[in-house]
Short mmCIF file of C-alpha atoms in Angstrom, two decimals:
data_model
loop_
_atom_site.label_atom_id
_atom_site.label_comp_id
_atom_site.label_asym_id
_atom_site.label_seq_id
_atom_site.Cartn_x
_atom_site.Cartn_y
_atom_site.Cartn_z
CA UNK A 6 -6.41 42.45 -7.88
CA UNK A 7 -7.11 38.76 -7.48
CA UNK A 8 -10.90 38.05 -6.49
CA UNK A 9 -11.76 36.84 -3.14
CA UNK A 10 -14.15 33.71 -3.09
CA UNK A 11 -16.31 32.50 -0.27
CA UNK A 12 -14.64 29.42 1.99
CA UNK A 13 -17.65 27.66 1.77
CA UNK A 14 -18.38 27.64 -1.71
CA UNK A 15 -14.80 26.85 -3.56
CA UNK A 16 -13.35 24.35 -1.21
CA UNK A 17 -16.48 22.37 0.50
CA UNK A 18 -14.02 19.12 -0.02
CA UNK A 19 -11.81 20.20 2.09
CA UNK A 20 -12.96 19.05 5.58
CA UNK A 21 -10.63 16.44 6.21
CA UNK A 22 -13.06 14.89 8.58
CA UNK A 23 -13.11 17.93 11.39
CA UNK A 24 -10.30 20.20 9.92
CA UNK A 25 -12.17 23.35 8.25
CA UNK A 26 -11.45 25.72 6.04
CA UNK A 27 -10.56 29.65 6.51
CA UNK A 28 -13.34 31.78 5.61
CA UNK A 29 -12.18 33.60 2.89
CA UNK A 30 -9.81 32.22 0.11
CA UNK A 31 -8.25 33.81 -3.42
CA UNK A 32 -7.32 32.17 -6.71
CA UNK A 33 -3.35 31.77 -6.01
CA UNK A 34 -3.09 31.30 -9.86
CA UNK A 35 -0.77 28.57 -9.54
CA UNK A 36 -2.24 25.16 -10.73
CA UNK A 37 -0.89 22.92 -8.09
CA UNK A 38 -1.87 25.67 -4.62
CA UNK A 39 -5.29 26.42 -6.24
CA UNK A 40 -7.00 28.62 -4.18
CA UNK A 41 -5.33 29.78 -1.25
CA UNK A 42 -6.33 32.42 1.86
CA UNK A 43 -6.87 35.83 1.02
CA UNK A 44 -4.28 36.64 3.72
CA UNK A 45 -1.50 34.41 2.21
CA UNK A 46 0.78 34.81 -0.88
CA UNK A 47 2.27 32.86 -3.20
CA UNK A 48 5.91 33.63 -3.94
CA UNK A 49 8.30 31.65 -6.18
CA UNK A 50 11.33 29.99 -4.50
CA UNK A 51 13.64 32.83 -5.52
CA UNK A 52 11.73 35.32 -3.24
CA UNK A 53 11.70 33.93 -0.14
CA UNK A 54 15.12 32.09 -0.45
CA UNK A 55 18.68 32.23 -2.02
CA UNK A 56 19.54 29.04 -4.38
CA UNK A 57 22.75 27.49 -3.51
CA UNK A 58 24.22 25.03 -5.76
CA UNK A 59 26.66 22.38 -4.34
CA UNK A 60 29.96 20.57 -6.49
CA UNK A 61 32.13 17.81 -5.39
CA UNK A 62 36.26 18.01 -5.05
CA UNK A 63 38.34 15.25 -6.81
CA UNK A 64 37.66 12.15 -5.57
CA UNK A 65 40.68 10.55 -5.88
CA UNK A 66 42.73 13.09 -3.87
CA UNK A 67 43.32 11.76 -0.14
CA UNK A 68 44.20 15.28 0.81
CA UNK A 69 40.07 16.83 -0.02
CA UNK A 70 38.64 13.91 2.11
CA UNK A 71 37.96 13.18 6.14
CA UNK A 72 37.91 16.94 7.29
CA UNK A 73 35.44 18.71 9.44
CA UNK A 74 33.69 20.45 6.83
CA UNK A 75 30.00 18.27 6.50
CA UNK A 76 29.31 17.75 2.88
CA UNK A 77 25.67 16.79 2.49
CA UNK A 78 24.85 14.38 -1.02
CA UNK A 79 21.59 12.99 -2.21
CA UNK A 80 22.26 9.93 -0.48
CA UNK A 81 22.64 11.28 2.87
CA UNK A 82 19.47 12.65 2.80
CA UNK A 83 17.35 9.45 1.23
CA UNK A 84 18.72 7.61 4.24
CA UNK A 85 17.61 10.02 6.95
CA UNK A 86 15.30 9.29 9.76
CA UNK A 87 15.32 12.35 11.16
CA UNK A 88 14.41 15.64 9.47
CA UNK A 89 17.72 17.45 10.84
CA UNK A 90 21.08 17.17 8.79
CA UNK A 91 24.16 16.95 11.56
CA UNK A 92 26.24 14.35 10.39
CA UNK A 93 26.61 13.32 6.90
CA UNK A 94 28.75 9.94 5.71
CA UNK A 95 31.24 12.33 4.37
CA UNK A 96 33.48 15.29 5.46
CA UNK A 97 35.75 17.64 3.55
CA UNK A 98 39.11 19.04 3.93
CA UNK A 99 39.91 22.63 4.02
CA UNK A 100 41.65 22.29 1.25
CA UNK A 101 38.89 19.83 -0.67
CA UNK A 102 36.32 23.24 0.20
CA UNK A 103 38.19 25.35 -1.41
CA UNK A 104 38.99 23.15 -4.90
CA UNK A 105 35.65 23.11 -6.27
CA UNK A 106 32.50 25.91 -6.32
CA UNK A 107 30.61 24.29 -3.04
CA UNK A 108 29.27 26.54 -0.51
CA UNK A 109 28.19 26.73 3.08
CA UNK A 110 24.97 26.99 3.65
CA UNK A 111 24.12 28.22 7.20
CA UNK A 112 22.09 26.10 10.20
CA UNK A 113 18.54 26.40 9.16
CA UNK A 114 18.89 26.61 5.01
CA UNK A 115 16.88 23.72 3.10
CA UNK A 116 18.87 21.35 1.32
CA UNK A 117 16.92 19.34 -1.04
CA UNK A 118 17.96 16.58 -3.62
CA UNK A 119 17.77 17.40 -7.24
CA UNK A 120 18.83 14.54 -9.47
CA UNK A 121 18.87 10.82 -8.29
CA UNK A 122 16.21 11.48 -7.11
CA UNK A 123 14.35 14.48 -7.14
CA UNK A 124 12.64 15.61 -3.78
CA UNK A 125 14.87 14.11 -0.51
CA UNK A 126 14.59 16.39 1.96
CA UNK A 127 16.50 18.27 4.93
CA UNK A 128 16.78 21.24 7.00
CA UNK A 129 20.95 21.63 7.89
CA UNK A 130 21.22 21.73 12.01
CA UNK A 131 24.56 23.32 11.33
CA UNK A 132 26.78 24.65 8.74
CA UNK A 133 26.81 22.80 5.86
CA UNK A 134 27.90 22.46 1.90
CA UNK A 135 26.93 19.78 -0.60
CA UNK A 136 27.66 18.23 -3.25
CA UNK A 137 26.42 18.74 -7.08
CA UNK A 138 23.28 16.68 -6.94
CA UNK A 139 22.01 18.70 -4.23
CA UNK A 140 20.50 22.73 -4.05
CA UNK A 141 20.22 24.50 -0.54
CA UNK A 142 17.92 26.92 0.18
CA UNK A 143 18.70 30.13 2.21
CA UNK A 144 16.33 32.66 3.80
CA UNK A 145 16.63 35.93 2.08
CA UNK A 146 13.64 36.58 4.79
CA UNK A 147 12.56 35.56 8.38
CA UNK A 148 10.52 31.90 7.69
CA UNK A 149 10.09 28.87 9.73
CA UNK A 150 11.93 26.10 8.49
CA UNK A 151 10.33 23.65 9.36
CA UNK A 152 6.87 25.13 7.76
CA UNK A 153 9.03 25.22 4.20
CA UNK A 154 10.01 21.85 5.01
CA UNK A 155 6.90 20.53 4.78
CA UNK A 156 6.13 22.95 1.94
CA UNK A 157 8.46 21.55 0.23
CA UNK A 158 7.48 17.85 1.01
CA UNK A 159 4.10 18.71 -0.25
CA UNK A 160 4.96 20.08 -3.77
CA UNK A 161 7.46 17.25 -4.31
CA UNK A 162 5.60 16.05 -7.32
CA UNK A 163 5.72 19.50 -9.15
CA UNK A 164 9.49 19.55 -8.50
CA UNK A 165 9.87 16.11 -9.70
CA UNK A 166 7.74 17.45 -12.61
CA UNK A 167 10.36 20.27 -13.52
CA UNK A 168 13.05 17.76 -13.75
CA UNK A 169 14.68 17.37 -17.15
CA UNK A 170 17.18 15.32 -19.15
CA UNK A 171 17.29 11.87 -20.59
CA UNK A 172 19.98 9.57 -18.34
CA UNK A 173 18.43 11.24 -15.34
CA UNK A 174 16.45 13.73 -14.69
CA UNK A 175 17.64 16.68 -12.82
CA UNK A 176 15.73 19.71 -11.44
CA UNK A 177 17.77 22.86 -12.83
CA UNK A 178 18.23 25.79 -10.40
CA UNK A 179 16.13 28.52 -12.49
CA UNK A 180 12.91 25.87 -12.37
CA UNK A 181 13.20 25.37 -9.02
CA UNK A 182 13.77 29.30 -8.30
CA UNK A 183 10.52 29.74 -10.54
CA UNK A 184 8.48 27.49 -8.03
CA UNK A 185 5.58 28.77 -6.34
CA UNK A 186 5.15 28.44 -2.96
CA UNK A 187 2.07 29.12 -0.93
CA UNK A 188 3.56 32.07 1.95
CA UNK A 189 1.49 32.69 4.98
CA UNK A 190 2.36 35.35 7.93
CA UNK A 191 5.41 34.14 9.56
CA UNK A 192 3.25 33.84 13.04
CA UNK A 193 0.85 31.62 11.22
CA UNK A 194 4.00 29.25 9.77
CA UNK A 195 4.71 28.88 13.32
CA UNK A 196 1.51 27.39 13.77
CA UNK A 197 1.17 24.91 11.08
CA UNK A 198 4.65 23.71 11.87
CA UNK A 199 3.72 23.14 15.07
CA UNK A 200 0.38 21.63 14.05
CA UNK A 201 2.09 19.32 11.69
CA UNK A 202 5.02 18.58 14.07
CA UNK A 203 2.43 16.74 16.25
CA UNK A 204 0.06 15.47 14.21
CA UNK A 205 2.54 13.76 12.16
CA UNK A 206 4.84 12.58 15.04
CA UNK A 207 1.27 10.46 16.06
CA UNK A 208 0.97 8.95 12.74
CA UNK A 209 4.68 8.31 12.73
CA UNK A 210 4.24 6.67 15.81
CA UNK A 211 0.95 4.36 14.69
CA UNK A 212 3.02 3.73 11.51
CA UNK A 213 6.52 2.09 13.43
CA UNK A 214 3.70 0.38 15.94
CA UNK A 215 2.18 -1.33 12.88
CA UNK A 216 5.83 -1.58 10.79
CA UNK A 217 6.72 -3.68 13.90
CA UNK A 218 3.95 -5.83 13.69
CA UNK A 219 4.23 -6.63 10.48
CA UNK A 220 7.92 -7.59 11.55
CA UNK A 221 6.72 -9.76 14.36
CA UNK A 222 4.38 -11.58 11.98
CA UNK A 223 6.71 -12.32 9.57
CA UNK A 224 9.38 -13.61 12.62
CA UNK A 225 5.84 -15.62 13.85
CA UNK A 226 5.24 -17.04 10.19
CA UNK A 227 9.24 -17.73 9.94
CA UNK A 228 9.48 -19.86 13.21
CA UNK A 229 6.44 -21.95 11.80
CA UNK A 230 7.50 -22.70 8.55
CA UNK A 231 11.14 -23.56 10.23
CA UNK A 232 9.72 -25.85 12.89
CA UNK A 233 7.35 -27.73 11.00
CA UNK A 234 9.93 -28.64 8.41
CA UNK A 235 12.71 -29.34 10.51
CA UNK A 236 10.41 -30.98 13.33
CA UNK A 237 7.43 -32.19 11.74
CA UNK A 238 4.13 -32.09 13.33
CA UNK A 239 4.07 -34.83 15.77
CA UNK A 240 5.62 -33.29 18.83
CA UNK A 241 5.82 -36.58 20.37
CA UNK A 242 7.42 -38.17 17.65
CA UNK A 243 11.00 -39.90 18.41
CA UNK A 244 13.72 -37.50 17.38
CA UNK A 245 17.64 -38.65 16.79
CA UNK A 246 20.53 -35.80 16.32
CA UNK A 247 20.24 -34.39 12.75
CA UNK A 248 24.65 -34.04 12.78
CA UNK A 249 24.86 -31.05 11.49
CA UNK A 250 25.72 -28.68 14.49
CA UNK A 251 22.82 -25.74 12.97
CA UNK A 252 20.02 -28.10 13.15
CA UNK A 253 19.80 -29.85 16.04
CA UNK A 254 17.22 -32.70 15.69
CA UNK A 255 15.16 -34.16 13.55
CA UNK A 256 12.29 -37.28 13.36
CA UNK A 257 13.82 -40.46 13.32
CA UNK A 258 12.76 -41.65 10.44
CA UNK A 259 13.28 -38.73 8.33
CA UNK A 260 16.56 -38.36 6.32
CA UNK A 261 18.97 -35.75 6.12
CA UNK A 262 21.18 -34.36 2.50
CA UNK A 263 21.74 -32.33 -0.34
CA UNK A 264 19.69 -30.28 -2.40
CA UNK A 265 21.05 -32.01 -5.05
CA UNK A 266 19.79 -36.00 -3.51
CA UNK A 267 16.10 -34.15 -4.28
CA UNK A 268 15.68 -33.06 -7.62
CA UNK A 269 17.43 -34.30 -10.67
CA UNK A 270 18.33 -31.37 -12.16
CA UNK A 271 19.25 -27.80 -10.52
CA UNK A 272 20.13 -24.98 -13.11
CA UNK A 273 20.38 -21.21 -13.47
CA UNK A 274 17.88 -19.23 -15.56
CA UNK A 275 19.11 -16.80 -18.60
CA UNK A 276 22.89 -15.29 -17.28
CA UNK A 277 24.51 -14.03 -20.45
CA UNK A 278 22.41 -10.61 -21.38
CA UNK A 279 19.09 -11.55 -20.79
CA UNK A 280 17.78 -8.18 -21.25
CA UNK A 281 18.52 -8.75 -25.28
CA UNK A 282 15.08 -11.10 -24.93
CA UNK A 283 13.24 -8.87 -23.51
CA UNK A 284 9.55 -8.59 -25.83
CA UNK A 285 6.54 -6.40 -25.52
CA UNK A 286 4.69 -9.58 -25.71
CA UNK A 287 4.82 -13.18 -25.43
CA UNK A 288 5.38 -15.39 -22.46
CA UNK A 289 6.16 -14.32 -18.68
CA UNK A 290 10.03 -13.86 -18.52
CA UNK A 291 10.92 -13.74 -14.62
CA UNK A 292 13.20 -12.03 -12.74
CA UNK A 293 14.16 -12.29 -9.43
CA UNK A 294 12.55 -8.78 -8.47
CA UNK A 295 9.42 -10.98 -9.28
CA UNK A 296 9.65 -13.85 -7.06
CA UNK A 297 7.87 -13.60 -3.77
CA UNK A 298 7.97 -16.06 -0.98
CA UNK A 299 5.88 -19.20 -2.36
CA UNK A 300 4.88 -17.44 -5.66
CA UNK A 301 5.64 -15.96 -8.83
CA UNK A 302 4.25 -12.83 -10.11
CA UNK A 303 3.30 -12.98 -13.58
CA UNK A 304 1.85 -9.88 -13.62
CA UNK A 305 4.91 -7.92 -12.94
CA UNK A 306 6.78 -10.15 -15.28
CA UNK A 307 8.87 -8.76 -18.66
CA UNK A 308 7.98 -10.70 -21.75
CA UNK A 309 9.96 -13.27 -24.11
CA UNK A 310 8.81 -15.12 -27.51
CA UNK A 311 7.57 -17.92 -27.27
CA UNK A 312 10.30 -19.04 -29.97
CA UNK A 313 13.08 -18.05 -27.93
CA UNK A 314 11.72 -19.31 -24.45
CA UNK A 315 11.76 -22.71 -26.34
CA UNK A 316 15.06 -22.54 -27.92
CA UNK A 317 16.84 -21.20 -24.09
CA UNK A 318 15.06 -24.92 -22.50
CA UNK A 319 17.49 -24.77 -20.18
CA UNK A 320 15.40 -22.30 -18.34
CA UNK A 321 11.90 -23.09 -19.71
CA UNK A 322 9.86 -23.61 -16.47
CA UNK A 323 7.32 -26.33 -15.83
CA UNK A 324 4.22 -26.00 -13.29
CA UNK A 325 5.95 -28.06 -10.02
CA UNK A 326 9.28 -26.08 -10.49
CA UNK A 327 11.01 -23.94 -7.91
CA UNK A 328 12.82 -20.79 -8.67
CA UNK A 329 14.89 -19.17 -6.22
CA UNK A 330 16.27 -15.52 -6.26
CA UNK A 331 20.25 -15.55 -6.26
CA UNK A 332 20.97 -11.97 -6.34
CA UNK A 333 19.52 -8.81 -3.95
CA UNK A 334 17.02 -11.06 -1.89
CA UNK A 335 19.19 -13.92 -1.81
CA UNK A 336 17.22 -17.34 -0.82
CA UNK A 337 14.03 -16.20 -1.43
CA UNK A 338 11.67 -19.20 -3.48
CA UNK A 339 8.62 -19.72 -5.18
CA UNK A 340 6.42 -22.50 -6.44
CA UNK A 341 6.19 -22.25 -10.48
CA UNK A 342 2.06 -22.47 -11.19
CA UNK A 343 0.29 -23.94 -13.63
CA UNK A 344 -0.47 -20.47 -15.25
CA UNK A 345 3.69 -19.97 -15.27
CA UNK A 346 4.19 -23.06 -17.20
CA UNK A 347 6.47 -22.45 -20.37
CA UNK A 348 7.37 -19.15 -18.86
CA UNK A 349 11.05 -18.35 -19.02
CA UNK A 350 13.66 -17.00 -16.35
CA UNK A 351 16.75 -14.89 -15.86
CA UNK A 352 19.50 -15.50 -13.62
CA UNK A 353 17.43 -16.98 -10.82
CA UNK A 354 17.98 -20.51 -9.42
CA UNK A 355 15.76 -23.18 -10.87
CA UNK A 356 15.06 -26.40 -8.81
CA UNK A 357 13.71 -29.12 -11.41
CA UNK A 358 10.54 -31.06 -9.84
CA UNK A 359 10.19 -34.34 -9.72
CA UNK A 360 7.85 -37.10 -8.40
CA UNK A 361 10.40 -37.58 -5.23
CA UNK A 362 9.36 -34.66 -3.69
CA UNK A 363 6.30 -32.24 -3.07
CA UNK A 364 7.33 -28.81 -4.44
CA UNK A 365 5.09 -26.82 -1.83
CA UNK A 366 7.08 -28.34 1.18
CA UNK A 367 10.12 -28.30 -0.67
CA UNK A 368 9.53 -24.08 -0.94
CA UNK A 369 8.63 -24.09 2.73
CA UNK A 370 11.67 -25.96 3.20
CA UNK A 371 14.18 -23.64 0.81
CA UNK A 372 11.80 -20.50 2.57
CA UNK A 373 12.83 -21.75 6.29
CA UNK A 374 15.88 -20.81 8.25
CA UNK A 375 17.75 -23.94 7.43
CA UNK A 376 17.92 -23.03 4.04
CA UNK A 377 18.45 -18.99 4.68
CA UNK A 378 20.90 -19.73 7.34
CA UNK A 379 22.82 -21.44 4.53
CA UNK A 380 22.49 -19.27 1.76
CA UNK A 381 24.06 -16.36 4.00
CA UNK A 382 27.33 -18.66 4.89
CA UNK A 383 28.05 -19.22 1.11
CA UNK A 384 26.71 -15.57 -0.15
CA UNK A 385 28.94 -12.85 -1.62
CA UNK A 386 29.34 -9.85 -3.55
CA UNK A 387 29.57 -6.27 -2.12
CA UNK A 388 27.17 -4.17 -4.21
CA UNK A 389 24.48 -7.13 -4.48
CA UNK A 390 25.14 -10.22 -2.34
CA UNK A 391 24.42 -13.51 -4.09
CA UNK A 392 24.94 -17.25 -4.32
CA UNK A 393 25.76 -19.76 -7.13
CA UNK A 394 24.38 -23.34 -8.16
CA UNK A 395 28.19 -25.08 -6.73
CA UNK A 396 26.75 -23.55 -3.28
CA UNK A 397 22.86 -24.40 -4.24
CA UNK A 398 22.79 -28.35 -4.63
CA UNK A 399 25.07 -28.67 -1.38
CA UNK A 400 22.43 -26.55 0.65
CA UNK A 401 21.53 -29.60 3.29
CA UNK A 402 17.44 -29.87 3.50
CA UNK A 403 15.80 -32.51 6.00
CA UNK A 404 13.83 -35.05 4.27
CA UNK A 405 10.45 -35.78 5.37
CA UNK A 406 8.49 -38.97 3.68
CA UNK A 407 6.21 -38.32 1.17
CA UNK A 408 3.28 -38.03 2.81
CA UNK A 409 4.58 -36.04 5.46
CA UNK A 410 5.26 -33.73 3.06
CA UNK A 411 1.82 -33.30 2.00
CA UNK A 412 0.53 -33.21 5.45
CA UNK A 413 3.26 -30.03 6.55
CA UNK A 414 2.86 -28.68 3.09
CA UNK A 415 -1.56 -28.67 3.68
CA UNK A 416 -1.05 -27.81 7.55
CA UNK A 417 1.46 -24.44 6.60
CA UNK A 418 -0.70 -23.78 3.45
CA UNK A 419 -3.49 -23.20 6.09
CA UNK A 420 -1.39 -20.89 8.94
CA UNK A 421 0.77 -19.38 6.45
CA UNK A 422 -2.58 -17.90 4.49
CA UNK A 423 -3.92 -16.62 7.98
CA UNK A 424 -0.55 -15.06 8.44
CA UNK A 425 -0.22 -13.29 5.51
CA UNK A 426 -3.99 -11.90 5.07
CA UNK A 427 -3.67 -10.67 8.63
CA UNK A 428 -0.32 -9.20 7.12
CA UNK A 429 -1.97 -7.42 4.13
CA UNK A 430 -4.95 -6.14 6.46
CA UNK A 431 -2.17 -4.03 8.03
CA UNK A 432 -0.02 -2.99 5.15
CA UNK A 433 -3.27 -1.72 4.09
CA UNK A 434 -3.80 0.52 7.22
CA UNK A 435 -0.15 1.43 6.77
CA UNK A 436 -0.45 2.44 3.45
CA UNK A 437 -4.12 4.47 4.19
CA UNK A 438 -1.99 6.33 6.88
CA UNK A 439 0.98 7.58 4.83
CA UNK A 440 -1.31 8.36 2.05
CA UNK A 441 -3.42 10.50 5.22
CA UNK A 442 -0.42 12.13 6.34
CA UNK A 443 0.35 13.17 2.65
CA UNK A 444 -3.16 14.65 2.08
CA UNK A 445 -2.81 16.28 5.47
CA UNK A 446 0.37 18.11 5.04
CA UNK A 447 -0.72 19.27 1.52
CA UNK A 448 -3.99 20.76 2.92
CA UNK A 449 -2.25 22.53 5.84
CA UNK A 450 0.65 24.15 4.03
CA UNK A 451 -1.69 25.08 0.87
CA UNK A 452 -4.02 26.34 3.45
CA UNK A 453 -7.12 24.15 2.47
CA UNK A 454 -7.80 23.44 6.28
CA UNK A 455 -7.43 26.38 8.87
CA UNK A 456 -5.15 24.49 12.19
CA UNK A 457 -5.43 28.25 13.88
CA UNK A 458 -7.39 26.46 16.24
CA UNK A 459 -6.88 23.26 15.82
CA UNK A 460 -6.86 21.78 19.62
CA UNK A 461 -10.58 22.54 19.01
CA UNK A 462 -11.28 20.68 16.29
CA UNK A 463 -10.66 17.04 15.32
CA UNK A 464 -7.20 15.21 15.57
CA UNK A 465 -5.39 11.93 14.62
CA UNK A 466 -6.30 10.87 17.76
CA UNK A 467 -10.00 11.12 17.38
CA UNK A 468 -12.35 11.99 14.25
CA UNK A 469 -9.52 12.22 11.75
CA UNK A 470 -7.90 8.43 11.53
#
């Protein structure tokens, strides 16, 4: 018989600022439920549901593809918004069905991701089947759906945990039959669905409200950096047509040409299998993933010797440089620092300083929607859109005097930092609210907050955000 324990004495944590707990709990014996209400169970997987595994027909045979049949892969269900499967990317044939071991899964069954990646989530709103990197999970008993669906959500790192191989890891279908799962009465189910249903729909809501903000920030800090480079910051300076049918104006005195009129040199970092210089240690060897607008991330940065970094010169960086991503974020620049000098680059787009220009306007400039505008009219690839140096030293940037440089690079030094701390002030609140509605699904559907009566106690709206 498992022991019964006293609410109030093995889970005083658990308040969740209003939420309490029941009054009676019981050691589930399961590491990652703990303690759990005396009234509830814990079952593995293979109790409450029937494992279906999924396969895939041949792929190169016209006649398996663009049925009616809804065939539901990992990738379908990493892109959803919704929680509801209707209408995968791709359908089978009759005749695709019935060449490989898929099944249908009825309306209602789980289907959750098991390789590439582990843990992607969704409940089928009609009949579906899947393919290999997917399992679907049918009721062998009455259960709400969308209570197990959050179940689920919650014990995504233990799943992720069971996951085994060495190219990727896959969750096999006898570890995730063997997974425990916290059961309570079906009535109750009902209720923390529910519960969950609207509390998280508010914090979904605060989250897109804030997303969207950040989004009109960005647009706000965009439109700055655009104007004051393109404009200057004399609004009553005299302007004359720039020629170019994009731009519009420009000063009068300023100048308008190539990339390649700025700087005297205008390279490409490492191309030919950079990964082969890849240290443990040594000197910051950047990629594009770690070039942010205006700055370089040395922290995030792999390593090269300093030996080779000075042997590749090519792409040896100097404080003053710019470096601009050419593939996945296409356009996007940074200032090299003094801490970056010597460091070493791969692939990415170097701009060589020089005492013509002032690199922190220059960035602002290659940052702006001149310079975007351009790299997307030249960019190409299908899997990972890019640019190359032939398109790079063409890209037409105008050219403010020297010391107008200074003065827009100072004056958006100062707007742009506002910007972006307001920026990071939200992320912050966005990321404290998806890490809130994490903790509060897990304590609902492990039952370490009682939601019986929860329009009596404290909500999102109130106490509990």
């Amino acid at each position: 018989m498992r022991a019964v324990t006293d609410a109030t004495d093995s889970v005083p944590e658990v308040r969740h600022r209003g939420f309490r707990p029941y009054p009676k709990y019981t050691e589930s014996g399961v590491e990652w439920l703990g303690e759990i209400p005396e009234h509830w169970e814990s079952k593995a997987v293979k109790r409450q549901f029937r494992v279906v595994n999924g396969s895939t027909p041949k792929s190169g045979a016209a006649e398996n593809w663009d049925g009616d049949i809804p065939w539901v892969t990992p990738d379908d269900l990493g892109k959803m918004n919704d929680r509801v499967i209707n209408e995968p990317s791709r359908h089978l044939t009759r005749k695709g069905y019935e060449s490989c071991g898929t099944q249908m899964v009825r309306a209602g069954s789980l289907v959750l991701s098991t390789r590439a990646p582990i843990g992607h989530l969704g409940i089928a709103g009609t009949a579906v089947c899947t393919n290999q990197g997917c399992r679907s999970l049918v009721f062998r008993r009455l259960g709400d759906e969308r209570y197990f669906y959050f179940q689920l959500h919650a014990a995504r790192p233990v799943l992720e945990a069971a996951g085994r191989g060495s190219t990727f890891k896959e969750l096999g279908s006898e570890d995730l039959q063997s997974t425990e799962l916290a059961v309570p009465p079906l009535y109750e189910q009902r209720v923390i669905a529910d519960f969950l249903d609207g509390e998280t729909a508010k914090i979904d809501a605060l989250l897109a409200k804030k997303e969207r903000l950040i989004e009109l920030l960005q647009e706000k800090r965009t439109a700055l950096v655009t104007r004051a480079v393109t404009r200057g910051l004399d609004p009553n300076v005299p302007m004359k047509d720039s020629g170019v049918q994009w731009l519009d104006k420009i000063p009068a005195q300023w100048q308008l040409g190539p990339l390649k009129r700025i700087s005297p040199e205008i390279t490409v970092g490492v191309v030919v299998n950079p990964s082969t210089y890849v240290q443990t240690e040594g000197v910051p060897f950047l990629y594009g993933s770690d070039i942010r607008e205006g700055r370089a991330v040395a922290a995030t940065a792999r390593r090269m010797s300093d030996e080779d970094s000075k042997s590749l010169s090519k792409s040896r960086l100097s404080a003053g440089d710019l470096v601009c991503v050419r593939v996945g974020a296409p356009g996007v620049t940074a200032v090299i620092s003094p801490e970056l000098e010597g460091a070493n680059c791969a692939s990415v787009l170097i701009v060589r300083h020089a005492s013509t220009f002032d690199s922190q306007w220059l960035c602002y400039a290659m940052n702006s929607r001149i310079v975007r505008h351009q790299v997307e009219l030249v960019q190409y690839g299908a899997a990972q859109e890019q640019f190359n140096v032939a398109h790079a030293v063409e890209f037409v940037v105008p050219l403010a005097p020297a010391s107008e440089q200074r003065e827009i690079a100072a004056f958006l030094d100062l707007r742009t930092t506002k910007l972006d701390a307001l920026v990071t002030k939200i992320r912050e609140a966005v990321d404290h609210l998806k890490e809130f509605r994490t903790t509060l699904i897990s304590a609902a559907v492990t039952g370490k907050i009682d939601v019986r009566d929860a329009p009596d106690q404290a909500t999102t709206q109130g106490g509990a955000l």
